[in-house]
Amino acid sequence: MNDMPQARAAAAFQAAFGHAPSLQVQAPGRVNLIGEHTDYNDGLVLPCAIDYRTVIVARPREDRLVRVAAADYDGAIDEYALDAPIERLEAPMWANYVRGVMRDLVERGLPVQGMDLAIAGDVPQGAGLSSSASLSVAVCRLFATLPGFEGLGPVDMALVAQRAENDFVGTKCGNMDQISSACGVQDHALKIDCRSLEVQPVPIPGNAAIMIFNSHVARGLVDSAYNTRREQCEAAARHFGLRALRDLDLATLAARAAELDPVVLRRARHVVTENARVEAAAKALAAGDLTRMGELMEASHASMRDDFEITVPAIDQLVGIVKSVVKTAGGVRMTGGGFGGCVVALVPHALVDAARDAVQQHYTAPNGSKATTYVCRAAAGAGVITA
Ligand code: GLA
């Protein structure tokens, strides 16, 4: 575990406020093994929390003031009082994740009190590894340490964080990232039913490493493309008179395909087949069957490329390079919202170096960058740091 963020947060706290913090919490980022763009369709996902995280150190205040120092933004400070409504800022964006969560907690009638906070993280930003969800979940987890918050469980924290992102920050994300960060279990993936909010830990086979390759492809237009996909999915569900695409089966979709606009048909087909792949992947992972997992990840990537149309050529190339090393011994696919970001692979430990070397040798992003490779471990969810 990398303890750098903790040290940086503590140093920023001391520098900003001139005394030491009394509380320390962390919340991890996540990588999604399979189940993409299914969460907002009430569907199934199979992510895991990762050992890259946001750390917040803090000390409660006697008054109603909140002061937030951002170690990763040159110690910039956001300051406001809890007596007036908490407003959204035009900038900086990081401040809105803290403000949004605090406003939601206040609106729920919880006894939010004045606080000095300092934040630092090592989740790569803008890479599709949910650095923002880890920040908003960490803020929730911080307040959950206080008296009066005992009823706020991990799933509740995830929902507060999601609402802050949806309604305050203005990102129309689903609930996968926040649930992963709040509910992670060490060395396990989480099969999450994004409708019932049931979270089922699935052990990651001991012989498999989780590799993440950051393509460094800038995720341009990602918000508008994400929102368009959501609207297309909702249109398909509406057409069949269903609450969400979760409720559509492949036989019905195939039989009535001609009724749909061809693009909407492809979007719906991705979601319906992806939900089925998550069911199968959870079983394969639990059985330690990396070959089957690899087939499902390959099919997921093809579906994202051809039906959901959210991959880009550099990402397809990166997936191909890793696949040429891993072959049938594991799996690889794009992970996250799409249009760039990261590729995730489940790789037998013996092939980790070969996969890293192949990417180093054969991949270059359109902007000339090489990929960054992370070998990570499935981590526990948000919690208090006791050390
Ligand atoms: C982003 C969103 C998630 C999810 C994924 C796609 O990460 O924040 O809610 O929709 O995209 O699976």
Coordinates of C-alpha atoms and ligand atoms in Angstrom, one line a residue:
M1 CA 0.0 0.0 0.0
N2 CA 1.3 3.4 -1.0
D3 CA 1.2 5.7 2.1
M4 CA 2.3 8.8 0.2
P5 CA -1.1 10.5 0.1
Q6 CA -1.4 10.1 3.8
A7 CA 1.9 11.9 4.4
R8 CA 1.1 14.6 1.8
A9 CA -2.3 15.2 3.4
A10 CA -0.8 15.5 6.9
A11 CA 1.8 17.9 5.6
A12 CA -0.8 20.1 3.8
F13 CA -2.9 20.1 6.9
Q14 CA -0.1 21.3 9.1
A15 CA 1.0 23.9 6.6
A16 CA -2.6 25.3 6.1
F17 CA -3.9 25.2 9.7
G18 CA -0.8 25.1 11.9
H19 CA -1.8 22.1 14.0
A20 CA -2.2 18.3 13.6
P21 CA -5.3 16.4 12.4
S22 CA -7.2 14.1 14.7
L23 CA -9.0 11.9 12.0
Q24 CA -7.7 10.1 9.0
V25 CA -9.9 8.3 6.4
Q26 CA -9.4 6.9 2.9
A27 CA -11.5 5.8 0.0
P28 CA -10.2 3.8 -3.0
G29 CA -10.6 4.3 -6.7
R30 CA -11.9 1.3 -8.7
V31 CA -11.4 -0.6 -11.8
N32 CA -14.2 -2.4 -13.5
L33 CA -13.5 -6.0 -14.6
I34 CA -16.7 -6.3 -16.6
G35 CA -20.1 -4.7 -16.9
E36 CA -19.8 -1.4 -18.7
H37 CA -22.6 1.2 -19.0
T38 CA -24.9 -1.3 -17.3
D39 CA -25.1 0.5 -13.9
Y40 CA -27.5 3.3 -15.0
N41 CA -29.6 0.7 -16.8
D42 CA -30.3 -0.9 -13.4
G43 CA -28.0 -3.8 -14.4
L44 CA -25.0 -5.8 -13.1
V45 CA -21.3 -4.8 -12.8
L46 CA -18.2 -6.6 -11.6
P47 CA -15.6 -4.0 -10.4
C48 CA -13.1 -4.0 -7.6
A49 CA -11.7 -1.2 -5.4
I50 CA -8.0 -0.7 -6.0
D51 CA -5.0 0.2 -3.8
Y52 CA -4.9 3.7 -5.1
R53 CA -7.0 6.1 -3.0
T54 CA -8.0 9.5 -1.7
V55 CA -6.9 10.3 1.9
I56 CA -8.5 13.0 4.0
V57 CA -7.0 14.1 7.3
A58 CA -9.2 16.3 9.5
R59 CA -9.9 17.9 12.8
P60 CA -13.4 18.9 13.9
R61 CA -13.9 22.6 14.8
E62 CA -15.9 24.2 17.6
D63 CA -17.5 26.6 15.2
R64 CA -19.5 26.3 11.9
L65 CA -16.5 26.9 9.6
V66 CA -15.2 24.5 7.0
R67 CA -11.7 24.8 5.6
V68 CA -10.5 22.4 3.0
A69 CA -6.9 22.3 1.8
A70 CA -6.0 20.4 -1.4
A71 CA -2.5 19.0 -1.3
D72 CA -2.6 18.0 -4.9
Y73 CA -3.6 21.5 -6.0
D74 CA -0.7 23.4 -4.4
G75 CA -2.4 23.5 -1.0
A76 CA -5.3 25.6 -2.4
I77 CA -8.0 26.3 0.2
D78 CA -11.7 26.4 0.0
E79 CA -13.5 28.0 3.0
Y80 CA -17.2 28.4 3.9
A81 CA -19.6 28.5 6.8
L82 CA -22.3 25.9 7.4
D83 CA -24.8 28.6 8.4
A84 CA -25.6 29.6 4.8
P85 CA -26.6 27.1 2.0
I86 CA -23.6 25.5 0.5
E87 CA -23.2 26.8 -3.1
R88 CA -21.6 25.2 -6.1
L89 CA -18.5 26.9 -7.4
E90 CA -17.6 27.5 -11.1
A91 CA -14.1 26.5 -10.1
P92 CA -12.2 24.7 -8.7
M93 CA -14.0 21.5 -9.4
W94 CA -12.4 19.5 -6.6
A95 CA -14.0 21.8 -4.1
N96 CA -17.5 20.9 -5.4
Y97 CA -17.2 17.2 -4.6
V98 CA -16.6 18.2 -0.9
R99 CA -19.3 20.8 -0.9
G100 CA -21.8 18.6 -2.7
V101 CA -21.4 15.7 -0.2
M102 CA -21.6 18.1 2.8
R103 CA -24.8 19.8 1.4
D104 CA -26.4 16.4 0.9
L105 CA -25.6 15.3 4.5
V106 CA -27.0 18.6 5.8
E107 CA -30.1 18.2 3.7
R108 CA -30.6 14.7 5.2
G109 CA -30.7 16.4 8.6
L110 CA -27.4 14.9 9.8
P111 CA -25.3 16.8 12.4
V112 CA -22.6 18.1 10.1
Q113 CA -20.1 20.2 12.1
G114 CA -17.3 22.6 11.3
M115 CA -14.1 20.9 10.2
D116 CA -10.6 21.5 8.9
L117 CA -9.7 19.0 6.2
A118 CA -6.7 18.3 4.0
I119 CA -7.0 16.0 0.9
A120 CA -4.4 14.1 -1.1
G121 CA -4.8 11.1 -3.5
D122 CA -2.9 8.8 -5.8
V123 CA -5.7 7.7 -8.0
P124 CA -4.7 8.8 -11.5
Q125 CA -7.1 11.6 -12.5
G126 CA -9.1 11.7 -15.7
A127 CA -8.1 8.1 -16.4
G128 CA -11.4 6.4 -15.7
L129 CA -10.4 5.0 -12.3
S130 CA -12.9 7.0 -10.4
S131 CA -10.7 9.5 -8.6
S132 CA -13.8 11.7 -8.2
A133 CA -15.9 9.0 -6.6
S134 CA -13.1 8.2 -4.3
L135 CA -13.0 11.8 -3.2
S136 CA -16.7 12.1 -2.6
V137 CA -16.9 8.7 -0.8
A138 CA -13.9 9.8 1.4
V139 CA -15.8 12.9 2.4
C140 CA -18.8 10.8 3.4
R141 CA -16.6 8.4 5.3
L142 CA -15.0 11.3 7.2
F143 CA -18.3 12.6 8.5
A144 CA -19.5 9.0 9.2
T145 CA -16.8 8.9 11.9
L146 CA -18.7 11.5 13.9
P147 CA -21.4 11.1 16.5
G148 CA -24.9 11.1 14.9
F149 CA -23.8 9.4 11.7
E150 CA -24.0 5.8 13.0
G151 CA -26.8 4.9 10.6
L152 CA -24.9 5.8 7.5
G153 CA -23.7 2.5 6.1
P154 CA -21.4 1.9 3.1
V155 CA -24.2 1.7 0.5
D156 CA -25.8 4.9 2.0
M157 CA -22.4 6.7 1.7
A158 CA -22.2 5.6 -1.9
L159 CA -25.7 7.0 -2.6
V160 CA -24.9 10.3 -0.9
A161 CA -21.7 10.5 -3.0
Q162 CA -23.5 9.7 -6.2
R163 CA -26.2 12.2 -5.5
A164 CA -23.6 14.9 -4.9
E165 CA -22.0 14.1 -8.2
N166 CA -25.3 13.9 -10.1
D167 CA -27.1 16.9 -8.6
F168 CA -24.4 19.2 -7.3
V169 CA -21.3 18.7 -9.5
G170 CA -23.5 17.9 -12.5
T171 CA -22.1 14.5 -13.7
K172 CA -24.8 12.1 -14.8
C173 CA -22.9 9.0 -13.6
G174 CA -24.5 5.7 -12.3
N175 CA -23.8 4.2 -8.9
M176 CA -21.0 1.7 -9.7
D177 CA -18.0 3.9 -8.9
Q178 CA -19.3 5.0 -5.5
I179 CA -20.5 1.6 -4.4
S180 CA -17.1 0.1 -5.4
S181 CA -15.2 2.7 -3.4
A182 CA -17.5 2.4 -0.3
C183 CA -17.9 -1.4 -0.3
G184 CA -14.7 -2.8 -1.6
V185 CA -13.4 -6.1 -0.1
Q186 CA -9.7 -6.9 -0.2
D187 CA -8.7 -9.5 -2.9
H188 CA -12.3 -9.6 -4.1
A189 CA -14.3 -8.2 -7.0
L190 CA -17.8 -7.0 -6.2
K191 CA -20.8 -8.3 -8.1
I192 CA -23.1 -5.4 -7.7
D193 CA -26.8 -5.4 -8.6
C194 CA -27.2 -1.7 -9.4
R195 CA -31.0 -2.0 -8.9
S196 CA -31.3 -3.9 -5.6
L197 CA -27.9 -2.5 -4.5
E198 CA -27.0 -6.0 -3.3
V199 CA -23.2 -6.4 -3.2
Q200 CA -21.7 -9.8 -3.5
P201 CA -17.9 -10.2 -3.0
V202 CA -16.3 -12.6 -5.5
P203 CA -12.7 -13.8 -4.7
I204 CA -10.1 -12.9 -7.3
P205 CA -8.0 -16.1 -8.0
G206 CA -4.7 -16.0 -6.3
N207 CA -2.8 -16.7 -9.5
A208 CA -4.1 -13.6 -11.2
A209 CA -2.7 -10.1 -11.2
I210 CA -4.9 -7.1 -12.0
M211 CA -3.0 -4.9 -14.5
I212 CA -4.2 -1.5 -15.5
F213 CA -2.7 0.3 -18.6
N214 CA -3.4 4.0 -18.8
S215 CA -3.6 4.7 -22.6
H216 CA -3.1 8.5 -22.0
V217 CA -5.7 9.1 -24.7
A218 CA -7.5 12.3 -23.6
R219 CA -11.1 11.5 -22.9
G220 CA -12.5 14.4 -25.0
L221 CA -16.3 14.9 -25.3
V222 CA -16.7 12.2 -22.8
D223 CA -19.6 13.8 -20.9
S224 CA -21.7 14.5 -23.9
A225 CA -21.1 11.1 -25.4
Y226 CA -21.9 9.5 -22.0
N227 CA -25.2 11.4 -21.8
T228 CA -26.1 10.5 -25.4
R229 CA -25.6 6.8 -24.6
R230 CA -27.8 7.1 -21.5
E231 CA -30.6 8.7 -23.6
Q232 CA -30.3 6.0 -26.2
C233 CA -30.6 3.3 -23.6
E234 CA -33.6 5.0 -22.0
A235 CA -35.2 5.4 -25.4
A236 CA -34.9 1.6 -26.0
A237 CA -36.4 0.8 -22.6
R238 CA -39.2 3.2 -23.2
H239 CA -40.0 1.6 -26.5
F240 CA -40.5 -1.8 -24.8
G241 CA -42.5 -0.2 -22.0
L242 CA -39.8 -1.3 -19.5
R243 CA -38.5 0.5 -16.5
A244 CA -34.9 0.0 -17.6
L245 CA -32.9 -2.2 -20.0
R246 CA -32.2 -4.5 -17.2
D247 CA -35.7 -5.9 -17.8
L248 CA -35.1 -6.7 -21.5
D249 CA -34.1 -10.1 -22.7
L250 CA -32.1 -10.9 -25.8
A251 CA -34.9 -13.0 -27.4
T252 CA -37.4 -10.1 -27.2
L253 CA -34.8 -7.7 -28.5
A254 CA -34.0 -10.0 -31.5
A255 CA -37.6 -10.7 -32.3
R256 CA -38.5 -7.0 -32.3
A257 CA -35.2 -5.6 -33.6
A258 CA -36.8 -4.0 -36.7
E259 CA -38.9 -1.7 -34.6
L260 CA -35.8 0.1 -33.3
D261 CA -33.6 2.7 -34.8
P262 CA -30.4 0.7 -35.8
V263 CA -28.1 2.7 -33.5
V264 CA -30.5 2.3 -30.5
L265 CA -30.7 -1.4 -31.3
R266 CA -27.0 -1.8 -31.0
R267 CA -26.9 0.2 -27.8
A268 CA -29.6 -2.0 -26.2
R269 CA -27.9 -5.2 -27.5
H270 CA -24.7 -4.1 -25.7
V271 CA -26.4 -3.6 -22.4
V272 CA -28.5 -6.8 -22.6
T273 CA -25.5 -9.0 -23.5
E274 CA -23.2 -7.2 -21.1
N275 CA -25.5 -8.0 -18.2
A276 CA -25.4 -11.7 -19.2
R277 CA -21.6 -11.5 -19.4
V278 CA -21.4 -10.2 -15.8
E279 CA -23.4 -13.1 -14.5
A280 CA -21.1 -15.5 -16.3
A281 CA -18.0 -13.7 -15.3
A282 CA -18.8 -13.7 -11.6
K283 CA -19.2 -17.5 -11.9
A284 CA -15.9 -17.9 -13.9
L285 CA -14.0 -15.7 -11.4
A286 CA -15.3 -17.6 -8.4
A287 CA -14.3 -20.9 -10.1
G288 CA -10.8 -19.5 -10.9
D289 CA -11.5 -20.0 -14.6
L290 CA -9.3 -17.3 -16.2
T291 CA -9.7 -18.7 -19.7
R292 CA -13.5 -18.3 -19.5
M293 CA -13.0 -14.8 -17.9
G294 CA -10.8 -13.9 -20.9
E295 CA -13.5 -15.0 -23.4
L296 CA -16.0 -12.8 -21.6
M297 CA -13.7 -9.8 -21.4
E298 CA -12.9 -10.2 -25.1
A299 CA -16.6 -10.3 -25.9
S300 CA -17.3 -7.3 -23.7
H301 CA -14.6 -5.3 -25.5
A302 CA -16.0 -6.2 -28.9
S303 CA -19.5 -5.2 -27.8
M304 CA -18.2 -1.8 -26.5
R305 CA -16.3 -1.3 -29.8
D306 CA -19.0 -2.4 -32.2
D307 CA -22.4 -2.0 -30.5
F308 CA -21.9 0.7 -27.9
E309 CA -19.1 2.5 -29.9
I310 CA -17.2 3.8 -27.0
T311 CA -13.7 2.6 -27.8
V312 CA -11.1 4.4 -29.9
P313 CA -8.4 2.9 -32.2
A314 CA -5.5 3.5 -29.7
I315 CA -7.4 1.6 -27.0
D316 CA -8.3 -1.2 -29.4
Q317 CA -4.6 -1.5 -30.3
L318 CA -3.6 -1.5 -26.6
V319 CA -6.1 -4.3 -25.9
G320 CA -4.7 -6.2 -28.9
I321 CA -1.1 -5.9 -27.6
V322 CA -2.0 -7.3 -24.2
K323 CA -4.1 -10.0 -25.7
S324 CA -1.2 -11.2 -27.8
V325 CA 0.8 -11.9 -24.7
V326 CA -2.0 -13.2 -22.4
K327 CA -3.7 -15.3 -25.1
T328 CA -6.2 -17.7 -23.4
A329 CA -4.5 -17.5 -20.0
G330 CA -6.4 -14.4 -18.9
G331 CA -8.4 -11.5 -20.2
V332 CA -8.2 -7.8 -21.3
R333 CA -10.7 -5.1 -22.2
M334 CA -11.2 -1.3 -22.0
T335 CA -12.6 -0.3 -18.6
G336 CA -14.7 2.7 -17.5
G337 CA -16.8 5.2 -19.4
G338 CA -14.8 4.9 -22.6
F339 CA -13.3 7.2 -25.4
G340 CA -9.8 6.7 -23.9
G341 CA -8.8 6.1 -20.3
C342 CA -7.6 2.7 -19.2
V343 CA -7.5 -1.0 -20.2
V344 CA -7.8 -3.6 -17.5
A345 CA -6.3 -7.1 -17.7
L346 CA -6.4 -10.2 -15.5
V347 CA -3.0 -11.8 -16.0
P348 CA -1.3 -14.8 -14.5
H349 CA 1.6 -13.5 -12.4
A350 CA 4.1 -15.3 -14.7
L351 CA 3.0 -13.1 -17.7
V352 CA 3.0 -9.7 -15.9
D353 CA 6.4 -8.6 -17.0
A354 CA 5.9 -9.8 -20.6
A355 CA 2.6 -7.9 -20.8
R356 CA 4.3 -4.7 -19.4
D357 CA 7.2 -5.1 -21.8
A358 CA 5.0 -5.6 -24.9
V359 CA 3.0 -2.5 -24.1
Q360 CA 6.1 -0.5 -23.5
Q361 CA 7.5 -1.6 -26.8
H362 CA 4.5 -1.6 -29.1
Y363 CA 2.1 1.1 -27.8
T364 CA 2.3 4.9 -28.3
A365 CA -0.7 7.1 -27.8
P366 CA -1.7 9.6 -30.6
N367 CA -0.1 12.4 -28.5
G368 CA 3.2 10.5 -28.4
S369 CA 2.9 9.3 -24.8
K370 CA 3.7 5.7 -23.7
A371 CA 1.2 3.9 -21.5
T372 CA 1.5 3.8 -17.8
T373 CA 1.2 0.4 -16.3
Y374 CA -0.1 -0.3 -12.8
V375 CA -0.2 -3.7 -11.1
C376 CA -2.8 -3.4 -8.4
R377 CA -4.5 -5.4 -5.7
A378 CA -8.2 -5.5 -5.0
A379 CA -8.6 -3.3 -1.9
A380 CA -10.9 -2.8 1.0
G381 CA -13.5 0.0 0.7
A382 CA -13.5 3.3 2.4
G383 CA -12.5 3.3 6.1
V384 CA -10.7 4.9 8.9
I385 CA -6.9 4.8 8.8
T386 CA -5.7 3.7 12.2
A387 CA -1.9 3.5 11.6
Ligands
GLA1 C1 -18.4 6.0 -15.6 C2 -19.6 6.2 -14.7 C3 -20.2 4.9 -14.1 C4 -20.4 3.9 -15.2 C5 -19.2 3.8 -16.2 C6 -19.5 2.9 -17.4 O1 -17.4 5.5 -14.9 O2 -19.2 7.1 -13.6 O3 -21.3 5.2 -13.4 O4 -21.6 4.3 -15.9 O5 -18.8 5.1 -16.6 O6 -19.7 1.6 -17.0

